[in-house]
Short mmCIF file of C-alpha atoms in Angstrom, two decimals:
data_model
loop_
_atom_site.label_atom_id
_atom_site.label_comp_id
_atom_site.label_asym_id
_atom_site.label_seq_id
_atom_site.Cartn_x
_atom_site.Cartn_y
_atom_site.Cartn_z
CA MET S 171 154.22 -44.94 -179.71
CA PRO S 172 151.97 -47.99 -179.91
CA ALA S 173 148.24 -47.35 -180.25
CA PRO S 174 146.00 -48.56 -177.47
CA LYS S 175 144.19 -51.78 -177.98
CA ASP S 176 140.54 -51.61 -178.88
CA ASP S 177 139.40 -53.35 -175.68
CA GLU S 178 141.26 -51.08 -173.22
CA GLU S 179 138.95 -48.05 -173.52
CA PRO S 180 135.70 -49.96 -172.88
CA LEU S 181 137.21 -51.61 -169.82
CA SER S 182 138.54 -48.31 -168.55
CA GLY S 183 135.19 -46.63 -169.11
CA GLN S 184 133.32 -49.48 -167.44
CA ALA S 185 135.67 -49.40 -164.49
CA ARG S 186 135.17 -45.67 -164.20
CA ARG S 187 131.40 -46.06 -164.34
CA ASP S 188 131.49 -48.85 -161.74
CA PHE S 189 133.63 -46.71 -159.48
CA LEU S 190 131.30 -43.74 -159.77
CA LYS S 191 128.26 -45.94 -159.07
CA GLY S 192 129.96 -47.45 -156.03
CA ALA S 193 130.94 -44.04 -154.70
CA ALA S 194 127.40 -42.72 -155.15
CA ALA S 195 125.95 -45.76 -153.41
CA ALA S 196 128.39 -45.43 -150.54
CA ALA S 197 127.58 -41.75 -150.17
CA ALA S 198 123.86 -42.48 -150.21
CA LEU S 199 124.31 -45.21 -147.62
CA GLY S 200 126.37 -42.89 -145.47
CA VAL S 201 123.79 -40.11 -145.61
CA GLY S 202 120.97 -42.56 -145.01
CA GLY S 203 122.83 -44.07 -142.09
CA VAL S 204 123.39 -40.67 -140.51
CA ALA S 205 119.78 -39.67 -141.06
CA ALA S 206 118.48 -42.93 -139.64
CA GLY S 207 120.85 -42.67 -136.73
CA GLY S 208 119.68 -39.13 -136.09
CA LEU S 209 116.04 -40.16 -136.07
CA LEU S 210 116.65 -43.12 -133.80
CA GLY S 211 118.79 -41.00 -131.56
CA GLY S 212 115.99 -38.45 -131.27
CA GLU S 213 113.48 -41.12 -130.29
CA ALA S 214 115.88 -42.59 -127.77
CA ALA S 215 116.50 -39.15 -126.31
CA GLN S 216 112.80 -38.57 -125.89
CA ALA S 217 112.40 -41.91 -124.16
CA SER S 218 115.39 -41.56 -121.85
CA PRO S 219 114.83 -40.27 -118.29
CA GLU S 220 117.50 -37.60 -118.76
CA GLN S 221 115.60 -36.00 -121.66
CA SER S 222 112.01 -36.65 -120.52
CA GLY S 223 112.08 -33.86 -117.96
CA LEU S 224 111.12 -36.24 -115.14
CA PRO S 225 113.47 -37.75 -112.55
CA PRO S 226 114.64 -41.33 -113.23
CA ILE S 227 112.75 -44.21 -111.67
CA GLY S 228 114.41 -45.39 -108.46
CA ALA S 229 116.10 -42.06 -107.68
CA GLU S 230 116.01 -40.97 -104.04
CA ILE S 231 115.70 -37.21 -103.66
CA PRO S 232 116.21 -35.40 -100.34
CA CYS S 233 114.84 -31.88 -99.86
CA SER S 234 114.93 -29.28 -97.12
CA CYS S 235 111.70 -27.87 -95.64
CA LEU S 236 111.13 -24.47 -94.05
CA ALA S 237 107.65 -23.37 -92.93
CA ILE S 238 107.74 -19.93 -91.28
CA ASN S 239 104.78 -18.56 -89.29
CA THR S 240 102.74 -21.76 -89.42
CA PRO S 241 99.47 -21.25 -87.52
CA LEU S 242 98.63 -24.11 -85.17
CA GLN S 243 95.29 -24.19 -83.38
CA ILE S 244 95.15 -26.29 -80.19
CA ARG S 245 91.57 -26.13 -78.94
CA THR S 246 91.15 -22.44 -78.01
CA SER S 247 94.84 -21.53 -78.22
CA LEU S 248 96.43 -20.30 -81.46
CA VAL S 249 100.21 -20.25 -81.79
CA SER S 250 102.52 -19.48 -84.69
CA VAL S 251 105.65 -21.60 -85.08
CA ASP S 252 108.53 -22.07 -87.52
CA PHE S 253 109.09 -25.62 -88.75
CA ARG S 254 112.49 -26.70 -90.08
CA GLY S 255 113.58 -30.10 -91.34
CA GLY S 256 113.44 -32.20 -94.48
CA ILE S 257 111.73 -34.79 -96.61
CA LYS S 258 113.08 -37.59 -98.80
CA VAL S 259 111.20 -39.31 -101.63
CA ARG S 260 111.86 -42.23 -103.96
CA VAL S 261 110.67 -42.01 -107.58
CA ASP S 262 108.26 -44.74 -108.71
CA VAL S 263 106.45 -45.44 -111.98
CA ASN S 264 102.99 -43.98 -112.31
CA PRO S 265 101.08 -46.67 -114.25
CA ASP S 266 98.20 -44.27 -114.89
CA ASP S 267 100.35 -41.79 -116.87
CA PRO S 268 103.95 -43.03 -117.21
CA MET S 269 104.93 -40.56 -119.98
CA ASN S 270 104.04 -37.35 -118.16
CA SER S 271 104.26 -38.15 -114.45
CA VAL S 272 105.87 -40.21 -111.70
CA ARG S 273 104.76 -41.25 -108.25
CA LEU S 274 106.79 -40.22 -105.22
CA ARG S 275 107.15 -42.57 -102.26
CA VAL S 276 107.94 -40.78 -98.98
CA ILE S 277 110.86 -42.56 -97.29
CA GLY S 278 111.71 -39.89 -94.74
CA HIS S 279 109.89 -36.85 -93.37
CA ARG S 280 110.71 -34.88 -90.22
CA VAL S 281 110.34 -31.23 -89.26
CA SER S 282 110.35 -29.59 -85.83
CA ALA S 283 109.59 -26.24 -84.21
CA GLU S 284 109.99 -24.50 -80.87
CA LEU S 285 106.86 -23.45 -79.02
CA PRO S 286 106.66 -19.92 -77.64
CA GLY S 287 106.66 -19.95 -73.86
CA GLY S 288 104.06 -18.42 -71.58
CA ASP S 289 104.62 -16.26 -68.49
CA GLY S 290 107.57 -14.51 -70.10
CA ARG S 291 109.48 -17.72 -70.83
CA GLU S 292 111.44 -17.87 -74.08
CA GLN S 293 110.57 -21.45 -74.92
CA GLY S 294 107.54 -23.57 -74.17
CA GLY S 295 108.58 -26.93 -75.55
CA THR S 296 108.98 -28.39 -79.02
CA ILE S 297 106.73 -29.78 -81.75
CA THR S 298 107.95 -32.57 -84.03
CA ILE S 299 106.17 -33.73 -87.16
CA GLU S 300 107.33 -37.11 -88.41
CA GLN S 301 106.22 -39.62 -91.01
CA ASN S 302 103.69 -42.08 -89.61
CA ASP S 303 104.96 -45.25 -91.24
CA VAL S 304 106.44 -46.62 -94.43
CA ASP S 305 104.71 -45.09 -97.46
CA VAL S 306 103.50 -48.40 -98.91
CA ASP S 307 100.93 -46.99 -101.32
CA ALA S 308 102.64 -43.98 -102.92
CA LYS S 309 99.96 -41.34 -103.50
CA SER S 310 102.25 -38.34 -103.95
CA LEU S 311 102.69 -37.26 -107.56
CA LEU S 312 104.97 -35.19 -109.79
CA ARG S 313 103.30 -34.27 -113.07
CA MET S 314 104.73 -32.38 -116.03
CA THR S 315 102.16 -29.81 -117.13
CA ASN S 316 104.28 -28.21 -119.88
CA ARG S 317 107.48 -29.30 -121.65
CA PHE S 318 108.76 -26.08 -123.22
CA PRO S 319 109.33 -24.24 -120.99
CA PRO S 320 109.12 -26.97 -118.34
CA ARG S 321 106.34 -26.68 -115.77
CA TYR S 322 105.45 -29.17 -113.04
CA GLU S 323 102.80 -29.74 -110.42
CA GLN S 324 103.85 -31.65 -107.33
CA ILE S 325 101.24 -33.02 -104.93
CA MET S 326 102.55 -34.39 -101.64
CA VAL S 327 100.14 -36.58 -99.66
CA LEU S 328 101.41 -36.89 -96.08
CA SER S 329 100.24 -38.83 -93.04
CA PHE S 330 102.24 -37.99 -89.94
CA THR S 331 102.51 -37.95 -86.17
CA MET S 332 102.82 -34.70 -84.23
CA THR S 333 104.60 -34.94 -80.88
CA ILE S 334 104.47 -31.99 -78.48
CA ASP S 335 107.15 -32.14 -75.77
CA GLN S 336 106.59 -30.19 -72.55
CA PRO S 337 102.96 -29.54 -73.49
CA GLU S 338 101.70 -28.45 -70.05
CA ASP S 339 101.88 -24.70 -70.72
CA LEU S 340 100.23 -25.01 -74.12
CA LEU S 341 97.50 -27.30 -72.79
CA ARG S 342 96.81 -24.94 -69.92
CA ARG S 343 96.45 -21.99 -72.29
CA ALA S 344 94.17 -24.13 -74.47
CA GLY S 345 91.92 -24.88 -71.51
CA ILE S 346 92.83 -28.58 -71.45
CA ARG S 347 93.38 -30.21 -68.06
CA SER S 348 95.25 -33.48 -68.16
CA SER S 349 96.86 -35.72 -65.58
CA LYS S 350 99.47 -36.48 -68.25
CA ALA S 351 100.37 -32.85 -68.92
CA TYR S 352 104.05 -33.51 -68.28
CA GLU S 353 104.19 -36.37 -70.79
CA PRO S 354 104.64 -35.74 -74.50
CA LEU S 355 101.33 -35.23 -76.30
CA VAL S 356 101.19 -37.49 -79.36
CA LEU S 357 98.67 -36.72 -82.10
CA THR S 358 98.15 -38.13 -85.58
CA THR S 359 96.54 -36.84 -88.77
CA LYS S 360 92.85 -37.62 -89.04
CA ASP S 361 93.15 -37.43 -92.83
CA PRO S 362 96.35 -37.04 -94.86
CA ALA S 363 97.69 -33.57 -95.49
CA LYS S 364 97.96 -32.50 -99.13
CA LEU S 365 100.63 -29.99 -100.12
CA VAL S 366 100.71 -28.62 -103.68
CA GLY S 367 103.55 -26.80 -105.43
CA GLN S 368 103.78 -25.28 -108.92
CA LEU S 369 107.37 -25.67 -110.14
CA THR S 370 109.64 -24.71 -113.03
CA GLN S 371 112.22 -27.36 -112.09
CA PHE S 372 112.57 -30.53 -110.06
CA PRO S 373 114.01 -30.93 -107.49
CA PRO S 374 112.56 -27.61 -106.33
CA ARG S 375 114.76 -24.67 -105.36
CA GLY S 376 113.05 -23.05 -102.42
CA ASP S 377 109.62 -23.15 -104.08
CA LEU S 378 106.54 -22.51 -101.98
CA TYR S 379 104.05 -25.32 -101.37
CA ARG S 380 100.61 -24.63 -99.94
CA LEU S 381 98.26 -26.76 -97.87
CA GLN S 382 95.04 -27.46 -99.75
CA ASN S 383 92.87 -27.90 -96.65
CA PRO S 384 93.35 -27.53 -92.88
CA VAL S 385 94.68 -30.70 -91.25
CA ASP S 386 93.00 -32.02 -88.11
CA LEU S 387 95.06 -33.93 -85.56
CA VAL S 388 93.56 -36.43 -83.14
CA LEU S 389 94.63 -38.79 -80.39
CA PRO S 390 95.47 -42.24 -81.82
CA ASP S 391 92.88 -43.88 -79.55
CA ASP S 392 90.21 -41.19 -80.09
CA PRO S 393 90.02 -40.40 -83.82
CA ASP S 394 86.69 -38.59 -83.51
CA THR S 395 87.94 -35.77 -81.28
CA THR S 396 90.07 -33.07 -82.88
CA ILE S 397 92.74 -31.78 -80.51
CA ALA S 398 94.74 -29.57 -82.87
CA THR S 399 94.48 -28.15 -86.40
CA ILE S 400 97.17 -26.97 -88.78
CA GLN S 401 95.36 -24.20 -90.61
CA LYS S 402 98.11 -23.39 -93.11
CA PHE S 403 101.51 -24.82 -93.89
CA PRO S 404 103.39 -22.40 -96.17
CA VAL S 405 106.51 -24.51 -96.67
CA LYS S 406 109.46 -23.71 -98.90
CA VAL S 407 111.08 -26.85 -100.30
CA GLY S 408 114.55 -27.06 -101.81
CA GLY S 409 116.62 -29.91 -103.19
CA LEU S 410 119.79 -30.83 -101.28
#
C-alpha cells in the first residue's frame, strides 16, 4: 500500500482546523443573533400597544353604564332614579405622559331614567343625560398606576345636557311654578362632572365609578341659578 505523501497530512489538518473554526464562528453568530433578536424583541414588545397594558391609539371603545339609586335634587324635591345607557370613547395620545397614560375623547354618551310618578302614578316622565357637544379638548384620562399586577385609574370628565320630559309633576313637587311646565325642561352642567374608577383591567367589567363632587345643573340662559343637583352617581361601567 503506497505511503501518503508528506503534504497530505498538513493540508488535511489545516482543513480540519479551518472547518472547526468556521463551525465555532457560525455557532457563535447563531447564538449572538438569537440573543440580539431576543433583546430587540423584548424592547419591541414593551413599546407595542398590545404589551404596554394601555389600549392602542385610535381605538374606539363602547361601554355600558348602569347607575342604580342615583339621588337627584330638584330644588326642594329629592328623587332617586336608575340610569341606564352607555358611553363611547376614542383613545388619544397623552403628550404629558405617553408611556403610562392615554387621553380618552368622549364620542358618545347617553343614559336615561324613568321618574317616579306622584299621586299614585307609576311613571312621572323621563330624564335623559346626553353629551353636550363634540369632545374637542379631551380631558378624560386612563392612567396605569401599576404594571404587575396591572392597576389603572380612569378619570372621566363629562359635560352634558339633562332633559326632563313631562316635568310638570316634578316641578310642582319641587315648588316651581312655570308656564312651560308641559314642555321638556332642559338643563346643562354648570361645571363638568368628574367620575373616577379604580380598575384592574381596561375596558372595565362592571367596575364602580364614583362622582368626585356634586354636579349642579342650570338653565342654559341662566347659568347662575342652580335648578337641580346630582349628589351622587354610583355608575357601574362595563366594556361591550
